[in-house]
Coordinates of C-alpha atoms in Angstrom, one line a residue:
Chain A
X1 CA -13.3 8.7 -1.0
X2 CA -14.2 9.0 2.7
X3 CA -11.5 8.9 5.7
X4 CA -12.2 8.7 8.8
X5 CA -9.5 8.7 11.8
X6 CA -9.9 6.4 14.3
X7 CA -6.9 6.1 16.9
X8 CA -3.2 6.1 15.1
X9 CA -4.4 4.5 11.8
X10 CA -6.5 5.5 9.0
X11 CA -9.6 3.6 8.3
X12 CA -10.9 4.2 5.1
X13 CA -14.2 2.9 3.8
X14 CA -15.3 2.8 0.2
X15 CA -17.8 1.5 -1.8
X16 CA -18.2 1.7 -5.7
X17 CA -21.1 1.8 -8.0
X18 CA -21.2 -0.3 -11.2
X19 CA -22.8 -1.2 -14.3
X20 CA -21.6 -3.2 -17.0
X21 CA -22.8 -3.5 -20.9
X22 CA -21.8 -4.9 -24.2
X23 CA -21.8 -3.4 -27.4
X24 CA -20.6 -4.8 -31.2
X25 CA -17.3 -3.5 -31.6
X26 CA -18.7 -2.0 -35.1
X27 CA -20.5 0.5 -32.8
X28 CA -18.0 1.5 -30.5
X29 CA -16.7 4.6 -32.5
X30 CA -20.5 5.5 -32.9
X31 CA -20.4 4.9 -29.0
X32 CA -17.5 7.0 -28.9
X33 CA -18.7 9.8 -30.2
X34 CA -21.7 9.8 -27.9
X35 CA -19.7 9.9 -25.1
X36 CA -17.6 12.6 -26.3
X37 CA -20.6 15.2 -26.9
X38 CA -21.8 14.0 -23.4
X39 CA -18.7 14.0 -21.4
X40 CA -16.7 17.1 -23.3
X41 CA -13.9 15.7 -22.2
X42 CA -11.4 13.4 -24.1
X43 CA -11.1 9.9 -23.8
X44 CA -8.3 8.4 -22.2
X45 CA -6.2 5.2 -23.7
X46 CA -6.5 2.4 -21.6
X47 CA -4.3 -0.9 -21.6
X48 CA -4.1 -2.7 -18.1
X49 CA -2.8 -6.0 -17.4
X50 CA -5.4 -7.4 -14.3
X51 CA -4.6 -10.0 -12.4
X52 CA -6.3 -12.2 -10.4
X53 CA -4.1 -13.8 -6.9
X54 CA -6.0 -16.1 -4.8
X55 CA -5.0 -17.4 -1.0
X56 CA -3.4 -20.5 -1.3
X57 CA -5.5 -23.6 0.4
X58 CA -4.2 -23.0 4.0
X59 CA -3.9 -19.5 3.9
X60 CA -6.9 -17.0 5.7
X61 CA -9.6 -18.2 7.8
X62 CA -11.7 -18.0 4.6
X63 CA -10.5 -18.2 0.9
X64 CA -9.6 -14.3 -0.5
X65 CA -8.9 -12.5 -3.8
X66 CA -7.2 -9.7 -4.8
X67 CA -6.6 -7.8 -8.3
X68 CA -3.3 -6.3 -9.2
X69 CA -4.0 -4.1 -12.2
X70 CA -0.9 -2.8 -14.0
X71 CA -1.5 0.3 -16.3
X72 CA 0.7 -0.4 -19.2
X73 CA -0.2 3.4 -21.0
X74 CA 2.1 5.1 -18.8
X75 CA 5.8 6.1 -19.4
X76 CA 7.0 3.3 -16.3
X77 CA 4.1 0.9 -16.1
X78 CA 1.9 1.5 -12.6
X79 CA 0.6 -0.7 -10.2
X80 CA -2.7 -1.0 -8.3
X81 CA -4.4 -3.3 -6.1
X82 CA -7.5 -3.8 -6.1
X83 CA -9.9 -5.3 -3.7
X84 CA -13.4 -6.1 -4.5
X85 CA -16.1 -6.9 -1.8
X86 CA -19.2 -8.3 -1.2
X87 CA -22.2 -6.2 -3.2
X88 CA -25.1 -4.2 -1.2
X89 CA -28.3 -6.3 0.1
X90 CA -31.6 -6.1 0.8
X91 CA -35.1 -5.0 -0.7
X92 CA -33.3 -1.4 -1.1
X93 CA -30.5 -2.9 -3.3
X94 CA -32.8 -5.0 -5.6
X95 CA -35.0 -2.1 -6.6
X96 CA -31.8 0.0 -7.4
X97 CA -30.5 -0.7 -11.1
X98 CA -26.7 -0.2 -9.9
X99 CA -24.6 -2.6 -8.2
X100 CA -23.1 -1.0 -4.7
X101 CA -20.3 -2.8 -3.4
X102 CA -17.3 -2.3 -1.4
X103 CA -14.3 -1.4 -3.1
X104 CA -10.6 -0.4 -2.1
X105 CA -7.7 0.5 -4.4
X106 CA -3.9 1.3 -3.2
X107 CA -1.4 2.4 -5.4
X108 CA 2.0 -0.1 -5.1
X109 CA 5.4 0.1 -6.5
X110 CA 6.5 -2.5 -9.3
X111 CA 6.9 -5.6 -6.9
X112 CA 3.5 -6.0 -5.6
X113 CA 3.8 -9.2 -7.9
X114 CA 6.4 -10.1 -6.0
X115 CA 5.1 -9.2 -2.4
X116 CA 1.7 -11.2 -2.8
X117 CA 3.2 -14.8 -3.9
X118 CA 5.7 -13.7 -1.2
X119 CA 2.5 -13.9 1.2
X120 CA 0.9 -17.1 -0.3
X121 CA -1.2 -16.1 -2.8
X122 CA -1.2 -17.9 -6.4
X123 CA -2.0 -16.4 -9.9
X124 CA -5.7 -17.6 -10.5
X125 CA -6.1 -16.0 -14.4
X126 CA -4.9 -13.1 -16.1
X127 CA -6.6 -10.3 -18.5
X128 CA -5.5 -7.9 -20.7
X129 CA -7.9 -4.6 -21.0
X130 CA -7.5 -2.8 -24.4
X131 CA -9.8 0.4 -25.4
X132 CA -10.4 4.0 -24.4
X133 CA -11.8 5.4 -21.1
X134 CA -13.9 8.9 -19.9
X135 CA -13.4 10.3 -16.5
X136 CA -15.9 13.6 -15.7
X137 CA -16.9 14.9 -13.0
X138 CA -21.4 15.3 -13.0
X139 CA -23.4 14.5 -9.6
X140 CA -20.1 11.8 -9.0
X141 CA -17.0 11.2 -10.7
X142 CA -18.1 9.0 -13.2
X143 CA -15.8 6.5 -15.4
X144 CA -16.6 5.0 -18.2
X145 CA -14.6 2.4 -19.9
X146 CA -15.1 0.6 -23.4
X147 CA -12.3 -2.3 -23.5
X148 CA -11.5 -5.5 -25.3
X149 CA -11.0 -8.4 -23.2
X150 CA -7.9 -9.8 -24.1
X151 CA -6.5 -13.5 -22.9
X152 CA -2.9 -14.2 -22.6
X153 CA -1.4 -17.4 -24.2
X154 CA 1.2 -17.5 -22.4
X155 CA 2.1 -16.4 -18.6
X156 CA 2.2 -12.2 -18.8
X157 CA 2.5 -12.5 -22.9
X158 CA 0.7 -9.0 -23.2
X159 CA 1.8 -9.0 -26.9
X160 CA 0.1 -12.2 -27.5
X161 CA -3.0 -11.3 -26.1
X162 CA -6.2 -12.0 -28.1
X163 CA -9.6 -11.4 -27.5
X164 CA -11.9 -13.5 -25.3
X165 CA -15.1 -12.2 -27.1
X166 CA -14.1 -11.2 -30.8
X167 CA -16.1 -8.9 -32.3
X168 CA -17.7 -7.2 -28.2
X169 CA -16.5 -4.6 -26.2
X170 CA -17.4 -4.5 -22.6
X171 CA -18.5 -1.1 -21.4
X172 CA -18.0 -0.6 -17.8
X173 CA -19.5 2.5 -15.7
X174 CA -18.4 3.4 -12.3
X175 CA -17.7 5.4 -9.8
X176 CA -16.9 5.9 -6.4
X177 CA -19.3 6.3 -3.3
X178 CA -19.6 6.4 0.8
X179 CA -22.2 4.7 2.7
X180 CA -23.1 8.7 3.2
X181 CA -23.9 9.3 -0.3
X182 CA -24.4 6.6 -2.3
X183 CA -27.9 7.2 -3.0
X184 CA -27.0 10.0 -4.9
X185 CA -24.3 8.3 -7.0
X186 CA -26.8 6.0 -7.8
X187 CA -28.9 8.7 -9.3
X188 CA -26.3 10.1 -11.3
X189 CA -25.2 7.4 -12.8
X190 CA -28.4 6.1 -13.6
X191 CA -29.5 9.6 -15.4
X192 CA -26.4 9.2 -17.4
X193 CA -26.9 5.6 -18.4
X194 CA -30.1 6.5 -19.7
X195 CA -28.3 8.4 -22.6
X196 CA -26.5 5.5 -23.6
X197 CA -29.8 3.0 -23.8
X198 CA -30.3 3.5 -27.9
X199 CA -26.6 2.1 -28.5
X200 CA -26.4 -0.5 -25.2
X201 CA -27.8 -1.6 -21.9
X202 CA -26.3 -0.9 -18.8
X203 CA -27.0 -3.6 -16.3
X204 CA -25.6 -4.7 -12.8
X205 CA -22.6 -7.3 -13.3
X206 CA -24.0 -10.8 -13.9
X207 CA -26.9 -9.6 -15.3
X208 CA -26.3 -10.2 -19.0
X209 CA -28.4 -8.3 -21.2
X210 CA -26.6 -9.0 -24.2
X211 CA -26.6 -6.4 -27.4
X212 CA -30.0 -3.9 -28.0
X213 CA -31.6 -4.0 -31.1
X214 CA -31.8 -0.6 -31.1
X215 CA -27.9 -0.1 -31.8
X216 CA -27.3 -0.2 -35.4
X217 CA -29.8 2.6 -36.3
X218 CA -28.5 4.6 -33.1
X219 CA -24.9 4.2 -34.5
X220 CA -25.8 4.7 -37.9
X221 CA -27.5 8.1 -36.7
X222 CA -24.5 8.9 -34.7
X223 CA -22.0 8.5 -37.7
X224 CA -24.1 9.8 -40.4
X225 CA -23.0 12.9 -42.1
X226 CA -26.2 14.8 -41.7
X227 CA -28.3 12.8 -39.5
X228 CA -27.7 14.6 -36.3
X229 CA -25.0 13.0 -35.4
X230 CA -23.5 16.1 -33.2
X231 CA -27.0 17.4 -32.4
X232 CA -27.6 14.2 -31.3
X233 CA -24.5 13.7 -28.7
X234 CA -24.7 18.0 -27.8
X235 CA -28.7 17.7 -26.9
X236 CA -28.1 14.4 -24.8
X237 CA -25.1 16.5 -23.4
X238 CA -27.0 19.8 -23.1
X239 CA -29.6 17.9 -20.8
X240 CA -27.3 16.5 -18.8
X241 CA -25.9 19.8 -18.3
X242 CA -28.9 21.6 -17.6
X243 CA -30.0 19.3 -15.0
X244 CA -27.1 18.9 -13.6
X245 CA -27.1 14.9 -14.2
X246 CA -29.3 14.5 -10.5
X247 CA -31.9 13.5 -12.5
X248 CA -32.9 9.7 -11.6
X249 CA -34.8 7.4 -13.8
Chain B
X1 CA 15.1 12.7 -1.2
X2 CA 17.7 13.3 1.3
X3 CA 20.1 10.1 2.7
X4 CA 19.3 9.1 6.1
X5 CA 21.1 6.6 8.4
X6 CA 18.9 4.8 10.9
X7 CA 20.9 4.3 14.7
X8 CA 19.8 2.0 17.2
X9 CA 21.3 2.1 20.9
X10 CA 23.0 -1.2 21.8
X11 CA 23.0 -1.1 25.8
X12 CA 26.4 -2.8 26.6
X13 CA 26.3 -6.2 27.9
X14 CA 24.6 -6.9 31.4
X15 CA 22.6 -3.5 31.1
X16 CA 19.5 -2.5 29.6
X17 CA 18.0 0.3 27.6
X18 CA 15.9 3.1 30.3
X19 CA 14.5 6.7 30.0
X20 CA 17.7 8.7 31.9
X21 CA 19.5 7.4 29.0
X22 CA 17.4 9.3 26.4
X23 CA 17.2 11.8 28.2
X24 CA 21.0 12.0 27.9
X25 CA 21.0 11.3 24.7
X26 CA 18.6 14.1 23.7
X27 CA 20.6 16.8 25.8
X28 CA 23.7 15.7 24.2
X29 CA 22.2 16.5 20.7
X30 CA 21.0 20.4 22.2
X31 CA 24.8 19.9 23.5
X32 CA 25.9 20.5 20.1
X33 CA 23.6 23.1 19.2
X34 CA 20.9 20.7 17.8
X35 CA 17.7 22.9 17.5
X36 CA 14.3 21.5 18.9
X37 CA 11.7 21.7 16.1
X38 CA 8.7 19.5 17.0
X39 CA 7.6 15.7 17.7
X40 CA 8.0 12.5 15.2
X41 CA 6.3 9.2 15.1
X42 CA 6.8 6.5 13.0
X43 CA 5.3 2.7 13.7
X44 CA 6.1 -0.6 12.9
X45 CA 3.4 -3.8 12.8
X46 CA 4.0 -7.2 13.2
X47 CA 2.0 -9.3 10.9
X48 CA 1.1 -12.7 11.2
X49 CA -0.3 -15.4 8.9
X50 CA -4.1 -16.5 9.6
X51 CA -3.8 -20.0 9.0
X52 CA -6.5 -22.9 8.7
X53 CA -4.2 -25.3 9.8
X54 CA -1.1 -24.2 11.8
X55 CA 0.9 -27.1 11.0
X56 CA 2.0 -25.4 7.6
X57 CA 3.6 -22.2 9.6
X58 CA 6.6 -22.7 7.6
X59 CA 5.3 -22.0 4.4
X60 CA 4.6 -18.3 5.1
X61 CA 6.8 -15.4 6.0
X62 CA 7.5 -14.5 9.7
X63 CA 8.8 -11.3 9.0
X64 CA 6.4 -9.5 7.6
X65 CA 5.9 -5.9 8.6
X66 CA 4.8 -2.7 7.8
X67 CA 5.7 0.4 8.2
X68 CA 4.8 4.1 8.7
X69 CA 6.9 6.5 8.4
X70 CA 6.5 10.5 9.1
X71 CA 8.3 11.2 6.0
X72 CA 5.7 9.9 3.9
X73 CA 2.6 10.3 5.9
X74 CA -0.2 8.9 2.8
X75 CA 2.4 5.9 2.4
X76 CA 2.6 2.3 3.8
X77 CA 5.2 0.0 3.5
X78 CA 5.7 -3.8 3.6
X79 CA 9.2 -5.4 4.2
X80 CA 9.6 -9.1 4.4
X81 CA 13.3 -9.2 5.0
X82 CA 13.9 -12.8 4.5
X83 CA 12.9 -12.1 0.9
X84 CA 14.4 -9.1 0.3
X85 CA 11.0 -7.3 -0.6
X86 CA 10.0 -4.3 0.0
X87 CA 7.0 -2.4 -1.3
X88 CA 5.5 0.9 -1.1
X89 CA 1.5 1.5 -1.3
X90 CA -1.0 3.9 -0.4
X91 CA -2.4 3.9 3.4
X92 CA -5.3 1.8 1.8
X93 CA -3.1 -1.3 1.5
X94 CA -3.7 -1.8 5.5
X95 CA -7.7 -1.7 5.0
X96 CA -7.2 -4.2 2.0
X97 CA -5.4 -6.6 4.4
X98 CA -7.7 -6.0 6.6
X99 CA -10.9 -7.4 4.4
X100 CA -8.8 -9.9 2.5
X101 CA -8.2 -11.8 6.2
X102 CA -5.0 -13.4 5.4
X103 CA -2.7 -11.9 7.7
X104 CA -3.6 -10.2 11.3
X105 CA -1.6 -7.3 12.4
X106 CA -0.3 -8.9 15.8
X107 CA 1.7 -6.5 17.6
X108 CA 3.1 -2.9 16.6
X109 CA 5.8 -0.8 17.7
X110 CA 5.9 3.1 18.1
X111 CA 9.3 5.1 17.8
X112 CA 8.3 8.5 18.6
X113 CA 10.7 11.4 20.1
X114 CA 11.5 14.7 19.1
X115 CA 13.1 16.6 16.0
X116 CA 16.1 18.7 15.9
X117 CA 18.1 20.9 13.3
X118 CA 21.6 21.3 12.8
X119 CA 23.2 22.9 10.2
X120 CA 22.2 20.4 7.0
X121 CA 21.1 17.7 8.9
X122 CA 17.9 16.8 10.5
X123 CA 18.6 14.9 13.7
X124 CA 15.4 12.8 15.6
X125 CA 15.6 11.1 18.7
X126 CA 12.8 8.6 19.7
X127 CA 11.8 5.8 22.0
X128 CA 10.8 2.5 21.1
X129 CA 7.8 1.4 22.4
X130 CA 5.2 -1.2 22.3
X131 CA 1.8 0.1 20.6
X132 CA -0.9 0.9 23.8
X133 CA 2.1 0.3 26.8
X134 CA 5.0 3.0 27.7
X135 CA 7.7 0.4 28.6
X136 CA 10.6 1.5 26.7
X137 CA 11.7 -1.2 24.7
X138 CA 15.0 0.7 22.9
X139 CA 16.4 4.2 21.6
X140 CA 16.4 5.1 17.8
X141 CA 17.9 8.0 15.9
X142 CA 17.8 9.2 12.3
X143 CA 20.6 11.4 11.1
X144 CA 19.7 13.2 7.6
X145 CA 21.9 15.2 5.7
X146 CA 19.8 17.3 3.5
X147 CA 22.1 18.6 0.6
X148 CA 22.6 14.6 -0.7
X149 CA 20.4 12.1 -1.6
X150 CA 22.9 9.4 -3.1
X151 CA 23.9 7.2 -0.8
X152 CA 27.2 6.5 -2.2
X153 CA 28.1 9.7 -2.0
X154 CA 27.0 10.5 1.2
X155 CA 28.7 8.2 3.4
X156 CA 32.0 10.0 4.0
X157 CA 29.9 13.3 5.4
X158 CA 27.7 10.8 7.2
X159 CA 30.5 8.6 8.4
X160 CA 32.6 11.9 9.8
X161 CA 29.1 12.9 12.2
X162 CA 28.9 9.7 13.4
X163 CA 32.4 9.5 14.7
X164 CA 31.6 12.8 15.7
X165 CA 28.6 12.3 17.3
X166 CA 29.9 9.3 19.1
X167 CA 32.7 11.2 20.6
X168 CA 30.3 13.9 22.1
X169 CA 28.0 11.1 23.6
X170 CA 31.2 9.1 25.1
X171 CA 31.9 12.3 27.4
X172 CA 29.1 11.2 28.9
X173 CA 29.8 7.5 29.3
X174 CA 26.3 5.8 29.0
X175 CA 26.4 2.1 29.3
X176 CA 25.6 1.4 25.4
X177 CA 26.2 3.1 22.2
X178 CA 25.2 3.5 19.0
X179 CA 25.2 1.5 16.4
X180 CA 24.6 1.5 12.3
X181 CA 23.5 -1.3 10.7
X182 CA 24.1 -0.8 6.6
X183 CA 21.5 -3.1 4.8
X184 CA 22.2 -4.2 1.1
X185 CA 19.9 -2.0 -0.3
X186 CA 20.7 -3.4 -3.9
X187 CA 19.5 -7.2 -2.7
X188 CA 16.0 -5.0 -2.4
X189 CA 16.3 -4.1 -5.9
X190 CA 16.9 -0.8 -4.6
X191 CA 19.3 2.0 -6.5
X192 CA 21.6 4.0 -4.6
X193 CA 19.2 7.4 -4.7
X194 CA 17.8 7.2 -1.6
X195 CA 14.1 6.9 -0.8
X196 CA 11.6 6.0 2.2
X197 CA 12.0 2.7 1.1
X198 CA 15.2 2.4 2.0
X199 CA 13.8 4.0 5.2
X200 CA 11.8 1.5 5.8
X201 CA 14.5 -1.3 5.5
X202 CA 16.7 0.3 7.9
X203 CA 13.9 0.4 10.4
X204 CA 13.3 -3.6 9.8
X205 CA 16.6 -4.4 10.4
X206 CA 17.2 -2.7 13.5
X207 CA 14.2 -4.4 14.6
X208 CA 15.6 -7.7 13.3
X209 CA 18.6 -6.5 15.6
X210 CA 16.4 -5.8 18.6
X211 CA 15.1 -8.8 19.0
X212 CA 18.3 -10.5 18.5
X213 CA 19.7 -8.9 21.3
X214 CA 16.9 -9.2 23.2
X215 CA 16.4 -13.1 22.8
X216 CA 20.6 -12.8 23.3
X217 CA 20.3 -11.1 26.9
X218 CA 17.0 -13.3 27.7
X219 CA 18.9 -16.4 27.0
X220 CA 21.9 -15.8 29.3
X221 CA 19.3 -15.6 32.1
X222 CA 17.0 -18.3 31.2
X223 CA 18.4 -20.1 28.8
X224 CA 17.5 -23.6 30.1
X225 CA 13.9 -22.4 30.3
X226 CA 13.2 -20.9 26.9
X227 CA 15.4 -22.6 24.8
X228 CA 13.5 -26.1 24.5
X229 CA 10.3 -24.1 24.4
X230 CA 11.8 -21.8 21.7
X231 CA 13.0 -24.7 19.4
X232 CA 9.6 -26.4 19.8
X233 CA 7.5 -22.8 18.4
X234 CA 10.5 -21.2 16.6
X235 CA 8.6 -18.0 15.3
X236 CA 10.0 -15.0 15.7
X237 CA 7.3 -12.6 15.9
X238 CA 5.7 -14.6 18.8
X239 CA 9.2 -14.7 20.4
X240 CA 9.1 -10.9 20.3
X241 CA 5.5 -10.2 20.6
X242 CA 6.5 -12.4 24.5
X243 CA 9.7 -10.1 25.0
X244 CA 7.7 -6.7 24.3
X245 CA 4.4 -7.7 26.2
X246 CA 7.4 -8.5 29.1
X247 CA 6.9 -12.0 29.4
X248 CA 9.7 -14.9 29.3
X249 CA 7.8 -17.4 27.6
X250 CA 8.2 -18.3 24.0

């Protein structure tokens, strides 16, 4: 995160970089694992509620969205919203294999639901995120989430949810840049997707690059007793390590 | 945290609010052994809806502000009173309503004055005035009493300074007094264990008081000018966004 002061108010600008995958959920202990020996740090559960508010038809000088993302794993469920700009452009952004966008995030208190159809803004859809998430720190602070995609049935029915794409997990890698640094995020992120490739394919959102063929033997490598399943996951992590993770592809 | 009571000065009728009388004001406080301990600010913003079509006005709220308060200096907060809502959100929440383009911060207000200690409560005595102009549009003062932070049972302590504090400032006969509005923090969905959102309600209704009085004392002078014009464009905000830039015009 980058502030900058400029008169009485703050005016902070933030950008995020992203990459998104699938893999068969048959694979994502296999995946698990992985990221465990390459992370060493333990995964997080993740359940959030998104949803997606749009401006009404008169509302704004142009149309607008914004996410509220409720994170149903803590004691008193917490609220976030979430807004998600236009993506990077340009020769520089093509060549680059990670979307850069603009990206701001406020923590609210349990009426924002209230306060945004308050302000004219209607429920467009609604998503329930189910899985396990990574958060460490190596050339950026790099999260890594592996979630279900969960529709609801009924309005807010969490407990009804049930998956949009049975039998796929979507596998999302981010983390958060400045017009100052960006570059190297990039890199980071890119020297760390690289570790993944035998079990998925990281690409920028939109791109689908659907399943590699690869995965099954890389999963079956990973979870095999004595098929290097740790040496495996501690070498890909012992790179990273020694390198530092500025290594870019 | 610890209960505070948010007082507005309400000039009596026929006079207005000026600087000699926070000057007073703040003397009286050091008159009763109030100890100067540094500055405060707090703002206020007007925001307005950024419509296609204006014709559909109605549809959207008129009272929505935010608010900053020195209390809670990485927090924002939004309070549309006509809905009883109140949120609270990081600072970040003003750059997202910035990109989303929806609503336009129109005018803002700053109450800024100076901080005093006495005994167990923290005393702060401000102007109000329009963001980038010094024309002092009113007189604000918080009175916190530190060893309580339920509301209920702070009011008899907080009741007894105000009579108390009333009776030191009427040796001095200003034209105005104070006054304390009490929102219903419970319509807010509020508890009784105070917090800066109830703060932040307290500062919207004594600006929802403000420019009731001040549309009040315009309207005695000028009331066959502005009411026609008023009742034709009857939006607050641009009513008050007139009164503050000094203009009589709706």
């Amino acid at each position: 995160m980058v502030g900058k002061r400029l008169g009485d108010n703050y005016r902070i600008f933030i950008m995020e970089c992203v990459v998104q995958g699938i893999v068969e959920t048959q694979h994502v202990e296999a995946l698990e694992i992985l990221l465990q020996g390459l992370c060493g740090v333990h995964r997080e559960r993740l359940r959030i509620h998104e949803m997606c508010l749009k401006s009404g038809p008169n509302l704004g000088l142009v149309a607008s969205e914004v996410r509220l993302l409720c994170d149903l794993e803590q004691p008193e469920p917490a609220w976030t919203v979430k807004h998600v700009g236009g993506a990077m452009r340009g020769a520089g952004a093509e060549q680059i294999s990670v979307l850069v966008r603009t990206m701001v995030e406020s923590k609210a208190s349990k009426n924002v639901l209230r306060v945004f159809y308050a302000l004219g803004y209607k429920l467009d859809h609604e998503l329930l995120r189910v899985g396990f998430a990574f958060h460490f720190q190596r050339g950026a602070q790099i999260t890594i989430t592996v979630s279900s995609v969960n529709k609801m049935l009924k309005l807010h029915a969490t407990d009804e949810a049930v998956p949009v794409t049975p039998g796929i997990q979507l596998v999302e890698v981010t983390a958060p840049a400045s017009s100052e640094n960006y570059t190297e995020v990039v890199a980071a992120m890119s020297s760390f997707c690289e570790y993944l490739a035998p079990l998925l394919h990281l690409s920028k959102p939109g791109v689908s690059t659907g399943v590699v063929p690869t995965a099954a033997a890389a999963a079956a490598s990973l979870m095999s007793d004595g098929g290097g399943v740790v040496p495996t996951a501690a070498a890909a992590a012992a790179s990273l390590m020694s390198d530092g993770g500025g290594t870019t592809l | 945290m610890p209960v505070k009571w948010v007082l507005h000065w309400q000039p009596n009728a026929g006079t207005t609010v000026n600087s000699q009388i926070l000057t007073e004001v703040s003397q009286c406080v050091e008159g009763i052994n109030g100890v100067k301990e540094g500055r405060w600010k707090a703002t206020l913003t007007f925001y307005r809806p950024m419509l296609r079509e204006q014709a559909n006005m109605a549809e959207f709220p008129r009272d929505f502000l935010g608010i900053s308060l020195p209390e809670q200096p990485n927090k924002y907060y939004f309070v549309i009173r006509g809905q009883r809502l109140v949120l609270e959100a990081d600072l970040t929440i003003q750059t997202i309503m910035e990109r989303l383009q929806s609503y336009k911060a129109r005018v803002a207000l700053n109450f800024e004055g100076f901080q005093y200690q006495l005994g167990d409560f923290q005393l702060r005595v401000g102007k109000v005035v329009p963001n980038h102009a010094e024309s002092l549009r009113g007189i604000l003062m918080e009175v916190e009493y530190l060893p309580i932070s339920s509301w209920d049972k702070s009011h008899q302590i907080m009741e007894e300074f105000f009579d108390i504090w009333q009776e030191a400032l009427s040796k001095r006969s200003l034209p105005g007094h104070f006054v304390h509005i009490e929102p219903s923090f419970g319509e807010f969905g509020l508890s009784e264990q105070y917090t800066s959102q109830h703060t932040a309600i307290q500062y919207a209704s004594i600006v929802a008081q403000m420019i009731a009085t001040a549309q009040s004392a315009q309207s005695d002078v000028t009331r066959s000018l502005i009411l026609p014009i008023c009742l034709m464009e009857p939006s607050v905000t641009i009513q008050f966004a007139s009164l503050i830039d000094g203009n009589l015009a709706c």
